[in-house]
């Protein structure tokens, strides 16, 4: 791969808007994605924060089609294509690659627990072999607190040895800096791109030679996070990181996914944005008011969101 | 519902055979299901032990079609229809009901962790409302060590109040007898049927007024488990329970799903039965030999399996 075309920078696991009857809302989704790419945030659609695992494979394929047909840049898309079922992961990954989205973020199969590295390796291997595309680049997705299926260093090393071109990097959402650091030291120098799983570790990841971050709050605070990415070597980088942390702390007082959607609703004056699919629950009126108040106190803004989503 | 038609007795989460290229093997599946129903074991297809969450919804629909078309009794089927994605659960449940399978076993959505009872309730409620069938009967599936999403007593009580006809019972695979006992005492007298999640608790469950068990080892030891169910009030019931426990202990020394499939392969002289989908891994030659030896020492047999699967 041309190194220049490798994903870098800030990506957002794009939240998926739903209509009141819980169907994916393609129009709201497209507008939000455009607002993000206009600010140079890449689209890690179908991540944990996208409620991706509450969506059927066909729903995800149609949402991806909407973005690609609308001309959003495929090189800035990194769809999540790892499902519980092997056949679902293969189908969705094939569709992504056929749509021109060669970079995918891939969860391991997440229903069975206590599975061996052999089994997880075999899962990735079967997907890679059956998708059968030289263009495919997989970023493995380590989020053990949710998937309950960790991707350890030994497994990543084995995957890299077997598929050095396909296995392209990782999103580390463990929140365990020691683990991120180990991957930065062992694998990043060999072209395995480490993305922090939140902007909390953006500066540290860039200082460690990493590629950037893929972060929930990229949905709501894109400009400021991109600014730190662009200026991480500037004198005020630590202050910028602190400012990002302060905003994240406001969201972290609430359930993250409902809070992200509520904030988009608040700042775009479109309360329907708050809808989530079960098993998640939208913020109630009290929580929504508290979030609004806390964000105002933090002098938070979402410049351009109202026009973008109108 | 006519009480006589309510599911009772011994069910097996039927293992799903795969061809060497990992496609579901409909012919082996049908033969195995016939062998089970011939011994009065009900078919809880698409359970955890069926590798159901490694199968796409379409694969499950086609497997169910094979059984129903072949004339297997729909009243002895209890397909698992709970998926991670709301839309998948609705689609698969609708298909089961349309096929005449009115009793389904339902996992809660299992990707997101730490979700509230409100969210899990809302998930079941949306499925019930959107399937929209008076015939639907749901057995909720409590297996917190795998799903990581427990179904507590307060949630079950709330579901029973809201949907007293639809919410028909539970499979309790927690292995926590205190939990099973609490449901037997609080809910079973009101027509909520408690199935133990393994034969380990079969006798205790029946003595507590429960409906039976849904057990992995029903795949390999059906006759003996059914014998205890039929004779649970006999003087030798405790000895029968102990004999079942001894056989289960042999299987429990190995990874359960690969061991069940390996045993079917050993006793039917069809080694291909051992194939599993990633992330599971088949027993290796050494494990297979050890299992064979341990089962022989335990004087284990699978009467009729060779003719049934030939």
XYZ file of C-alpha atoms in Angstrom, chain B residues 10-296:
287
model
C -35.598 -33.168 28.211
C -34.420 -30.884 25.433
C -31.060 -30.761 23.753
C -29.343 -27.698 22.308
C -28.627 -29.647 19.141
C -25.039 -29.448 17.911
C -24.765 -28.163 14.340
C -22.671 -30.377 12.052
C -20.494 -28.643 9.469
C -18.982 -29.890 6.244
C -15.218 -29.646 5.917
C -15.681 -26.223 4.280
C -17.636 -25.091 7.362
C -21.095 -24.968 5.799
C -23.967 -26.352 7.890
C -24.499 -30.005 6.970
C -28.266 -30.361 6.648
C -28.256 -34.115 6.147
C -26.183 -34.897 9.254
C -28.251 -32.345 11.187
C -31.566 -33.942 10.239
C -30.377 -37.455 11.070
C -29.085 -36.381 14.449
C -32.340 -34.551 15.211
C -34.339 -37.667 14.288
C -32.193 -39.807 16.585
C -32.937 -37.350 19.411
C -36.687 -37.081 18.878
C -36.916 -40.869 18.548
C -35.733 -40.944 22.150
C -38.169 -38.244 23.211
C -35.589 -35.500 23.415
C -36.887 -32.113 22.287
C -34.885 -30.003 19.862
C -33.614 -26.748 21.299
C -31.820 -26.031 18.034
C -29.692 -22.869 17.794
C -28.566 -22.831 21.394
C -25.111 -22.015 22.721
C -23.990 -25.609 22.121
C -25.329 -25.388 18.568
C -22.723 -22.711 17.778
C -25.836 -20.709 16.915
C -24.082 -17.399 17.313
C -21.509 -18.463 14.742
C -24.357 -18.861 12.206
C -26.036 -16.159 10.123
C -29.796 -15.724 10.436
C -30.304 -17.142 6.924
C -28.316 -20.261 7.796
C -30.533 -20.833 10.836
C -33.711 -20.274 8.839
C -32.647 -22.843 6.254
C -31.708 -25.405 8.909
C -35.085 -24.965 10.579
C -36.817 -25.337 7.199
C -35.027 -28.654 6.712
C -36.365 -30.044 9.991
C -39.909 -28.788 9.509
C -40.091 -29.950 5.879
C -38.882 -33.383 6.931
C -41.814 -33.638 9.311
C -40.043 -33.358 12.636
C -42.647 -32.430 15.247
C -42.866 -28.640 15.573
C -44.248 -29.017 19.097
C -40.920 -30.607 20.096
C -38.850 -27.815 18.589
C -37.674 -24.848 20.635
C -35.363 -22.848 18.371
C -33.068 -20.245 19.838
C -33.975 -16.931 18.209
C -32.267 -14.292 20.344
C -29.453 -12.533 18.466
C -27.234 -9.542 19.194
C -29.179 -7.378 16.733
C -32.811 -6.498 17.390
C -33.747 -6.885 13.721
C -32.117 -10.327 13.532
C -34.051 -11.521 16.593
C -37.304 -10.278 15.091
C -36.636 -11.884 11.706
C -35.651 -15.263 13.131
C -38.522 -15.331 15.633
C -41.024 -14.443 12.910
C -39.647 -17.254 10.773
C -39.900 -19.760 13.618
C -43.509 -18.840 14.364
C -44.435 -18.878 10.670
C -42.916 -22.366 10.489
C -45.193 -23.552 13.285
C -42.507 -23.418 15.979
C -44.296 -21.354 18.599
C -41.905 -22.022 21.470
C -38.620 -20.186 21.201
C -35.645 -19.843 23.516
C -34.425 -16.270 23.616
C -31.098 -14.809 24.623
C -31.065 -11.131 25.496
C -28.986 -8.968 23.125
C -25.465 -9.845 24.197
C -22.937 -7.398 22.771
C -23.481 -4.383 25.004
C -22.602 -4.992 28.649
C -23.865 -3.346 31.806
C -27.170 -2.565 30.116
C -30.148 -1.743 32.318
C -33.199 -3.905 32.998
C -35.137 -1.176 31.179
C -33.073 -1.781 28.066
C -33.395 -5.577 28.192
C -37.127 -5.297 28.871
C -37.463 -2.952 25.933
C -35.612 -5.414 23.710
C -37.972 -8.294 24.556
C -40.964 -5.959 24.291
C -39.993 -4.724 20.817
C -39.509 -8.296 19.615
C -42.865 -9.405 21.023
C -44.732 -6.425 19.587
C -43.071 -6.639 16.171
C -43.471 -10.406 15.815
C -47.076 -9.745 16.784
C -48.266 -13.346 17.107
C -50.688 -14.662 19.713
C -49.064 -18.068 19.283
C -45.568 -16.978 20.322
C -44.229 -18.407 23.592
C -40.848 -17.198 24.783
C -38.519 -19.066 27.120
C -35.945 -16.548 28.261
C -32.382 -17.786 28.274
C -30.253 -16.963 31.329
C -26.603 -17.847 30.729
C -24.687 -14.950 32.281
C -21.274 -16.633 32.163
C -21.449 -16.556 28.347
C -23.877 -13.781 27.406
C -22.587 -11.552 30.233
C -26.135 -10.152 30.293
C -27.995 -11.674 33.250
C -31.792 -11.912 33.424
C -32.615 -11.165 37.045
C -35.797 -11.938 38.964
C -37.075 -8.356 38.866
C -36.759 -8.292 35.084
C -38.567 -11.613 34.689
C -41.333 -10.401 36.981
C -41.730 -7.278 34.897
C -41.835 -9.274 31.646
C -44.425 -11.660 33.123
C -46.626 -8.770 34.171
C -46.455 -7.128 30.766
C -46.711 -10.288 28.639
C -48.196 -13.046 30.832
C -49.146 -15.270 27.902
C -45.998 -14.834 25.819
C -43.368 -15.167 28.534
C -43.642 -18.902 29.128
C -40.535 -19.961 30.994
C -36.778 -19.915 31.352
C -33.697 -21.948 30.644
C -31.411 -21.310 33.601
C -27.858 -22.138 32.558
C -26.256 -20.072 35.304
C -25.360 -23.170 37.300
C -26.520 -21.167 40.318
C -29.087 -23.393 42.016
C -30.192 -20.567 44.325
C -31.325 -18.649 41.253
C -33.147 -21.652 39.759
C -34.827 -22.319 43.103
C -35.982 -18.725 43.418
C -37.675 -18.942 40.004
C -39.235 -22.303 40.879
C -40.716 -20.764 44.016
C -41.779 -17.387 42.657
C -42.780 -18.023 39.063
C -43.338 -21.731 38.367
C -46.626 -21.837 40.366
C -47.964 -19.169 38.000
C -47.294 -21.203 34.870
C -43.770 -20.000 34.137
C -41.880 -23.173 33.268
C -38.392 -23.541 34.670
C -35.929 -25.662 32.720
C -32.554 -26.385 34.281
C -29.708 -25.584 31.919
C -28.085 -28.956 32.458
C -29.101 -32.423 33.653
C -26.969 -31.814 36.749
C -30.023 -30.050 38.179
C -32.698 -32.198 36.537
C -33.794 -34.115 39.611
C -33.711 -31.056 41.856
C -35.659 -29.055 39.287
C -38.372 -31.707 38.962
C -38.609 -32.027 42.750
C -39.057 -28.268 42.837
C -41.962 -28.447 40.393
C -39.984 -27.467 37.291
C -40.512 -28.568 33.707
C -37.290 -30.402 32.880
C -33.891 -29.555 31.475
C -32.275 -28.330 28.286
C -28.844 -29.839 28.286
C -25.742 -30.083 26.119
C -25.239 -33.753 26.959
C -28.746 -34.465 25.705
C -26.906 -34.648 22.370
C -24.979 -37.740 23.430
C -26.691 -39.294 26.437
C -30.378 -38.792 25.609
C -31.884 -42.112 26.717
C -30.474 -42.070 30.237
C -31.469 -38.443 30.829
C -35.003 -39.117 29.596
C -35.144 -42.183 31.857
C -34.486 -40.015 34.899
C -37.110 -37.537 33.730
C -39.673 -40.333 33.436
C -38.757 -41.963 36.745
C -37.835 -39.037 38.916
C -40.164 -40.194 41.674
C -38.726 -43.738 41.681
C -36.588 -44.995 44.527
C -33.476 -45.120 42.378
C -33.741 -41.548 41.134
C -30.714 -40.313 43.068
C -28.606 -43.157 41.703
C -29.746 -42.307 38.178
C -28.835 -38.669 38.757
C -25.380 -39.745 39.968
C -24.893 -41.889 36.862
C -25.748 -38.893 34.662
C -23.367 -36.713 36.635
C -20.563 -39.252 36.149
C -20.969 -39.175 32.371
C -21.177 -35.401 32.302
C -17.959 -35.221 34.318
C -16.136 -37.053 31.524
C -17.272 -34.516 28.929
C -16.550 -31.618 31.264
C -12.831 -32.481 31.185
C -12.796 -31.238 27.575
C -14.117 -28.140 25.798
C -17.819 -29.095 25.777
C -18.959 -28.359 22.217
C -15.958 -29.932 20.446
C -16.195 -32.909 22.835
C -19.890 -33.492 22.083
C -19.193 -33.447 18.359
C -16.132 -35.660 18.731
C -18.162 -38.209 20.722
C -20.860 -38.327 18.053
C -18.078 -38.868 15.527
C -16.458 -41.613 17.598
C -19.660 -43.567 18.212
C -20.991 -43.151 14.672
C -17.585 -43.826 13.069
C -17.723 -40.511 11.229
C -14.800 -38.359 12.247
C -16.014 -35.404 10.143
C -18.648 -34.822 12.809
C -15.877 -33.227 14.873
C -15.743 -30.090 12.712
C -16.515 -26.814 14.520
C -16.665 -23.230 13.310
C -14.209 -20.640 14.560
C -13.747 -19.291 17.183
C -14.074 -22.862 18.486
C -11.382 -25.420 17.825
C -11.955 -29.147 17.305
C -10.378 -31.613 19.700
C -6.910 -32.578 18.531
C -5.973 -36.236 18.011
C -4.672 -36.586 21.546
C -7.769 -35.075 23.133
C -9.979 -37.217 20.932
C -8.164 -40.385 21.994
C -8.360 -39.341 25.635
C -12.094 -38.688 25.323
C -12.635 -42.050 23.637
C -10.710 -43.801 26.375
C -12.460 -41.975 29.211
C -15.905 -42.685 27.745
C -15.059 -46.364 27.305
